[in-house]
Tab-separated table of C-alpha atoms in Angstrom:
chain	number	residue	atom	x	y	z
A	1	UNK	CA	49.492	168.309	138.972
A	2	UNK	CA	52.719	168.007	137.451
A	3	UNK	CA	55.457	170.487	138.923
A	4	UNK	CA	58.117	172.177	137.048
A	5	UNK	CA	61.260	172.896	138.936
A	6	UNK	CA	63.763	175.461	136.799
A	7	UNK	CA	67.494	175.428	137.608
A	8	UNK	CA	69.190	177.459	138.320
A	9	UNK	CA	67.233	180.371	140.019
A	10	UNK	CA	70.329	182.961	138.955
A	11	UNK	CA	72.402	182.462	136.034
A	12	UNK	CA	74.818	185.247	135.867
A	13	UNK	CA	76.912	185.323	132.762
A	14	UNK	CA	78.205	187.889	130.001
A	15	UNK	CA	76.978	189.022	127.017
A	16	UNK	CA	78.776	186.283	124.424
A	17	UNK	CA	78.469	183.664	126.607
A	18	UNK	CA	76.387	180.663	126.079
A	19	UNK	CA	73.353	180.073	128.600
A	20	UNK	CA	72.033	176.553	129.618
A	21	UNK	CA	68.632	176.766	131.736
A	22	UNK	CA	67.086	174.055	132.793
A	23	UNK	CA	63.226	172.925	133.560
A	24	UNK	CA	62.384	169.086	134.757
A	25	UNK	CA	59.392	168.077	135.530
A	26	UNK	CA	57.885	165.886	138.468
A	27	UNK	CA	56.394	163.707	135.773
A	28	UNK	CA	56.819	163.045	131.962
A	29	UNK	CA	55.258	165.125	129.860
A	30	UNK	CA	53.354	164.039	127.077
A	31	UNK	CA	53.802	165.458	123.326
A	32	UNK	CA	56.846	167.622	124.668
A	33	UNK	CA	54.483	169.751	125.340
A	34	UNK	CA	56.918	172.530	127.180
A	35	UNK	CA	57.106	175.843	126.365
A	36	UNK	CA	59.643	178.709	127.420
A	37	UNK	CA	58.941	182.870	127.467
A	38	UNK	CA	61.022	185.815	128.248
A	39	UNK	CA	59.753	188.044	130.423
A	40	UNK	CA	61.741	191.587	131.135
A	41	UNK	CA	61.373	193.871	133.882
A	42	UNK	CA	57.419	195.472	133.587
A	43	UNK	CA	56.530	193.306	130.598
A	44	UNK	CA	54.638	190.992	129.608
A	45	UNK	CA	55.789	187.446	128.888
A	46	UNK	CA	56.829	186.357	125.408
A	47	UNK	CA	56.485	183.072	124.074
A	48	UNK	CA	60.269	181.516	122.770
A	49	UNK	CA	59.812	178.059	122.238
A	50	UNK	CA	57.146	175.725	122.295
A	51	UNK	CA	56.412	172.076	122.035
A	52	UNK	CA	59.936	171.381	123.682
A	53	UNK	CA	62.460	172.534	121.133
A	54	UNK	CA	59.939	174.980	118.323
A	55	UNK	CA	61.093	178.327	118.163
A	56	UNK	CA	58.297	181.161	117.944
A	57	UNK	CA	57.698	183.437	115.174
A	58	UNK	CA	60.487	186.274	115.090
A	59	UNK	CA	62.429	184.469	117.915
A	60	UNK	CA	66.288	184.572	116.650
A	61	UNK	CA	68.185	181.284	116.680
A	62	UNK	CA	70.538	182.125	119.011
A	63	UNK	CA	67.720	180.226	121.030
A	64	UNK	CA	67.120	176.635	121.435
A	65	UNK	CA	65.480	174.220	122.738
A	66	UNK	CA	65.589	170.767	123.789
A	67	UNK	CA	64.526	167.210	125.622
A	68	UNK	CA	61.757	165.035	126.544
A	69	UNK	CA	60.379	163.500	129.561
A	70	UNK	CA	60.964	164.891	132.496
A	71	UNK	CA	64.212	166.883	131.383
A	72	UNK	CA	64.060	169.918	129.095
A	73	UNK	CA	66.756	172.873	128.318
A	74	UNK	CA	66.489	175.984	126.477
A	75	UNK	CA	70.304	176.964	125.318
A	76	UNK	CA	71.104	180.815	124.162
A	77	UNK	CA	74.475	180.556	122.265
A	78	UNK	CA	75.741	183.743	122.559
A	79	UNK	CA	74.277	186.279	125.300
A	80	UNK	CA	73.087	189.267	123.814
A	81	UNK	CA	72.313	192.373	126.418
A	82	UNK	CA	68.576	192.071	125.462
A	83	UNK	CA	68.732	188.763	126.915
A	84	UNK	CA	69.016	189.267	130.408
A	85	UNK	CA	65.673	188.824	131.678
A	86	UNK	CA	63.429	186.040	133.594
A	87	UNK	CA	62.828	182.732	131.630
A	88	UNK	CA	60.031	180.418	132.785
A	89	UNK	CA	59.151	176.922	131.590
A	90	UNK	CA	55.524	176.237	131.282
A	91	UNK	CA	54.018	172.233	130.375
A	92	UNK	CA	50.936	171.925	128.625
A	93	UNK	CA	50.633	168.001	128.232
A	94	UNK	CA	49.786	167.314	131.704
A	95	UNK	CA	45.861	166.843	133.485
A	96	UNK	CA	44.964	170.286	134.226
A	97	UNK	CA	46.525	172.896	135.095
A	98	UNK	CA	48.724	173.803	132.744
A	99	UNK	CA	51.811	174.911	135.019
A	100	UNK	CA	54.630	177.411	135.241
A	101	UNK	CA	58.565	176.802	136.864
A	102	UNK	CA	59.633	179.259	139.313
A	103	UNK	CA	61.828	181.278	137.139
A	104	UNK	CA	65.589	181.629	136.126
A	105	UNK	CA	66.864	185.034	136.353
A	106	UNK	CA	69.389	185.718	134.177
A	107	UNK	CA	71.876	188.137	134.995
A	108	UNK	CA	74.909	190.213	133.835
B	1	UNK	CA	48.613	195.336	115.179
B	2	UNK	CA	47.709	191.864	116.824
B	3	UNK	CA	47.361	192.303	120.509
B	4	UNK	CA	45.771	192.401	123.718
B	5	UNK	CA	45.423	195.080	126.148
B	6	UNK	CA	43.897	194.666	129.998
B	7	UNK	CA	42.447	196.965	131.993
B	8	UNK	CA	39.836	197.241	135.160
B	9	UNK	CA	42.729	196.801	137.575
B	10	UNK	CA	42.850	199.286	140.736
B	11	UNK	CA	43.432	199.164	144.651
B	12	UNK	CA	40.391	197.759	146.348
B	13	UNK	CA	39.727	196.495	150.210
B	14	UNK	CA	39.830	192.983	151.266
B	15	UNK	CA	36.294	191.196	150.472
B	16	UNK	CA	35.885	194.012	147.263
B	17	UNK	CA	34.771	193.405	143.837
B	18	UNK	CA	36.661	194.212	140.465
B	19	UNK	CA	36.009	193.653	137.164
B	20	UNK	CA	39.174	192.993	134.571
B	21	UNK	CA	38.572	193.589	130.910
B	22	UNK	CA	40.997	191.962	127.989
B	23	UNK	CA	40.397	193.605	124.148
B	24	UNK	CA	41.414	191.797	121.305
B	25	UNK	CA	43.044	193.293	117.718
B	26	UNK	CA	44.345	192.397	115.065
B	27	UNK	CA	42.908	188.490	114.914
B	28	UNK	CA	40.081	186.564	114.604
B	29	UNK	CA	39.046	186.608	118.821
B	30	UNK	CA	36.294	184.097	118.763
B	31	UNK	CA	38.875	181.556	117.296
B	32	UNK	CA	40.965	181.478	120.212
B	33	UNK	CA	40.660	179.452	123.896
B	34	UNK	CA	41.808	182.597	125.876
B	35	UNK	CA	43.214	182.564	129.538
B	36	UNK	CA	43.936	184.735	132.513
B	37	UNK	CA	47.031	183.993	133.856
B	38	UNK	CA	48.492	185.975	137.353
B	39	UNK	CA	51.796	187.372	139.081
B	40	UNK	CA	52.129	188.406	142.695
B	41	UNK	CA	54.925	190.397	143.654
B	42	UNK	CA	57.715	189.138	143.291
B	43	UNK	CA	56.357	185.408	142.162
B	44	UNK	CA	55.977	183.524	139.443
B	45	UNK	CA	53.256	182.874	136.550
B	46	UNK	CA	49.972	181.065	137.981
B	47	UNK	CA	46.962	179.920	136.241
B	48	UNK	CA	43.849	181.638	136.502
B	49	UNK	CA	40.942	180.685	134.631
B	50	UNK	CA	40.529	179.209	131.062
B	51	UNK	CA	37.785	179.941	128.725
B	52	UNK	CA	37.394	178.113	125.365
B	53	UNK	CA	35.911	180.166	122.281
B	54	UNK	CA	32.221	178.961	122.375
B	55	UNK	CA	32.085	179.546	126.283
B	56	UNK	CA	31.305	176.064	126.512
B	57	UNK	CA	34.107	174.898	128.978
B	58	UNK	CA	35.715	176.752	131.686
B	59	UNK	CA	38.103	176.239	134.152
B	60	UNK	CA	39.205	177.641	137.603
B	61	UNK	CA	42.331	177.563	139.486
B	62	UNK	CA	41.180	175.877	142.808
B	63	UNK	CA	42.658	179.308	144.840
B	64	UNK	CA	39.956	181.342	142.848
B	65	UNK	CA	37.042	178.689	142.215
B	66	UNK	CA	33.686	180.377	143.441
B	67	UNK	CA	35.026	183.965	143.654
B	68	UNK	CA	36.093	184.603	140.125
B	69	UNK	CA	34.088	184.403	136.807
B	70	UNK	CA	35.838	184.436	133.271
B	71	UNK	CA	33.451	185.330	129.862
B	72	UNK	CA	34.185	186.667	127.216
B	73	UNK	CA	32.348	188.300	124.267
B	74	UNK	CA	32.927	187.447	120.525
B	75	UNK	CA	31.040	190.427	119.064
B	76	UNK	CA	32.909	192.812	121.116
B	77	UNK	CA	36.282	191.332	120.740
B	78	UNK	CA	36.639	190.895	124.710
B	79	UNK	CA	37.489	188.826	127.922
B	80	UNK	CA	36.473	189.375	131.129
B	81	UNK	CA	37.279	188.310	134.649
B	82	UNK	CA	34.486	189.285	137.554
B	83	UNK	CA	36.525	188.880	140.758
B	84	UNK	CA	34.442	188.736	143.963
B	85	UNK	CA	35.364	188.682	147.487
B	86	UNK	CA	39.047	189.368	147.305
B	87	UNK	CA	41.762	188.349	149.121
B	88	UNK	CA	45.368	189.683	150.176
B	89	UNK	CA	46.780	187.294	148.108
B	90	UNK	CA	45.011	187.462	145.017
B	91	UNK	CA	47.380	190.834	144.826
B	92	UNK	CA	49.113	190.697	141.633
B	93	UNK	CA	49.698	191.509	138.029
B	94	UNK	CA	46.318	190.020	135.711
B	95	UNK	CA	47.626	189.328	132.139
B	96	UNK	CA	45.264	187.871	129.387
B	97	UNK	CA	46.689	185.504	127.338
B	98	UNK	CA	46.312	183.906	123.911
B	99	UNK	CA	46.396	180.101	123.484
B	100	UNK	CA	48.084	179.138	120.403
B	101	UNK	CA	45.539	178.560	117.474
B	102	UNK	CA	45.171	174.304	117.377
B	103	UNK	CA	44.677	175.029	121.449
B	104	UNK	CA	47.272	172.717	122.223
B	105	UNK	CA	47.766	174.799	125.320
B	106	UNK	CA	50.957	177.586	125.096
B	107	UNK	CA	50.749	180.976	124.978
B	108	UNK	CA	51.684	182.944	121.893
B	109	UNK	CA	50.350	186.260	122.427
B	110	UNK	CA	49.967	188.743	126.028
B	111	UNK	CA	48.763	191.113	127.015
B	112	UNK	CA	50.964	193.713	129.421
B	113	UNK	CA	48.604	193.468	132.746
B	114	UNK	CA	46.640	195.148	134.707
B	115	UNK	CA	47.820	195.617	138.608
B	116	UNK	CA	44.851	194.800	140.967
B	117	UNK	CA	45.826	195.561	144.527
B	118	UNK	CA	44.146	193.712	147.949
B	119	UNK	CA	44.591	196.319	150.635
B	120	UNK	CA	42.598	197.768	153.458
């Protein structure tokens, strides 16, 4: 089972300010096949970017993503208040199951 | 509108029964490999159960193997989930989820939960 370890488990920035999460994984994953939703408080997730660095239908481009391997990063440029929320890295390239990181939390 | 919506969830004693329900709108259901995908308090996203659109294949998370059955029905537009002898810690938030359409494995499209509760 390949294990995704998201860093760091609190971000707390301002809105304007650019956001760097990060997601590695205990092996390589194959295809970049890493995705990255949004979930806010009583929600449900929502896919952002898949296949490593894709962004999702109706996802603005203030969102990005990036790497390969083991190391991945989704980048917001400029914090928006809407953006404060839980971000979790999920591979899909791996033996089965398909596996979720831990979360970043990021804050105001 | 394209989404799903869950329901079935409830408080319900240790060693209980539930059955969750997932409806589909708005796309083609039958298409689609659909999952159930879990968060306890507090936690993260987990893995359920997998079910591709023929019914053919299914998976199980190992915590749930033997106790939980995933089907679905392509006539009715629906997933299921027929959880059997729960567990404190199967406590948590039940979404469905939507694998993306050439099933190379992420989600694109969730539903907002249903809350099923292990308590005595």
């Amino acid at each position: 089972e390949i294990v995704l370890t998201q860093s760091p488990g609190t971000l707390s920035l301002s809105p304007g300010e650019r956001a760097t999460l990060s997601c590695r994984a205990s092996q390589s994953i194959s295809s970049n096949y890493l995705a990255w939703y949004q979930q806010k408080p009583g929600e449900a997730p929502r896919l952002l970017i898949y296949g490593a660095s894709s962004r999702a239908t109706d996802i603005p481009d203030r969102f990005s993503g990036s790497g390969s391997g083991t190391d991945f990063t989704l980048t917001i440029s400029r914090l928006e208040p809407e953006d404060f929320a839980l971000y979790y890295c999920q591979q899909y390239g791996g033996s089965p199951p398909e596996t979720f990181g831990q979360g970043t939390k990021l804050e105001i | 509108e394209v989404q799903l919506v869950e329901s079935g969830g409830g408080l319900v004693r240790p060693g209980g029964s539930l059955r969750l329900s997932c409806a589909a709108s708005g796309f083609t259901f039958g298409a689609y490999t659909m999952y159930w995908v879990r968060q306890a308090p507090g936690r993260g996203l987990e893995w359920v159960s997998s079910i591709i659109s023929s019914s053919d294949y299914i998976k199980y998370a190992d915590s749930v193997k033997g106790r939980f059955t995933i089907s679905r029905d392509n006539a009715k537009n629906s997933l299921y989930l027929q959880i059997n002898s729960l567990r404190a810690e199967d406590t948590a938030i039940y979404y469905c989820a939507r694998v993306d359409y050439y099933d190379t494995g992420y989600f694109d499209l969730w539903g907002r939960g249903t809350l099923v509760t292990v308590s005595s």
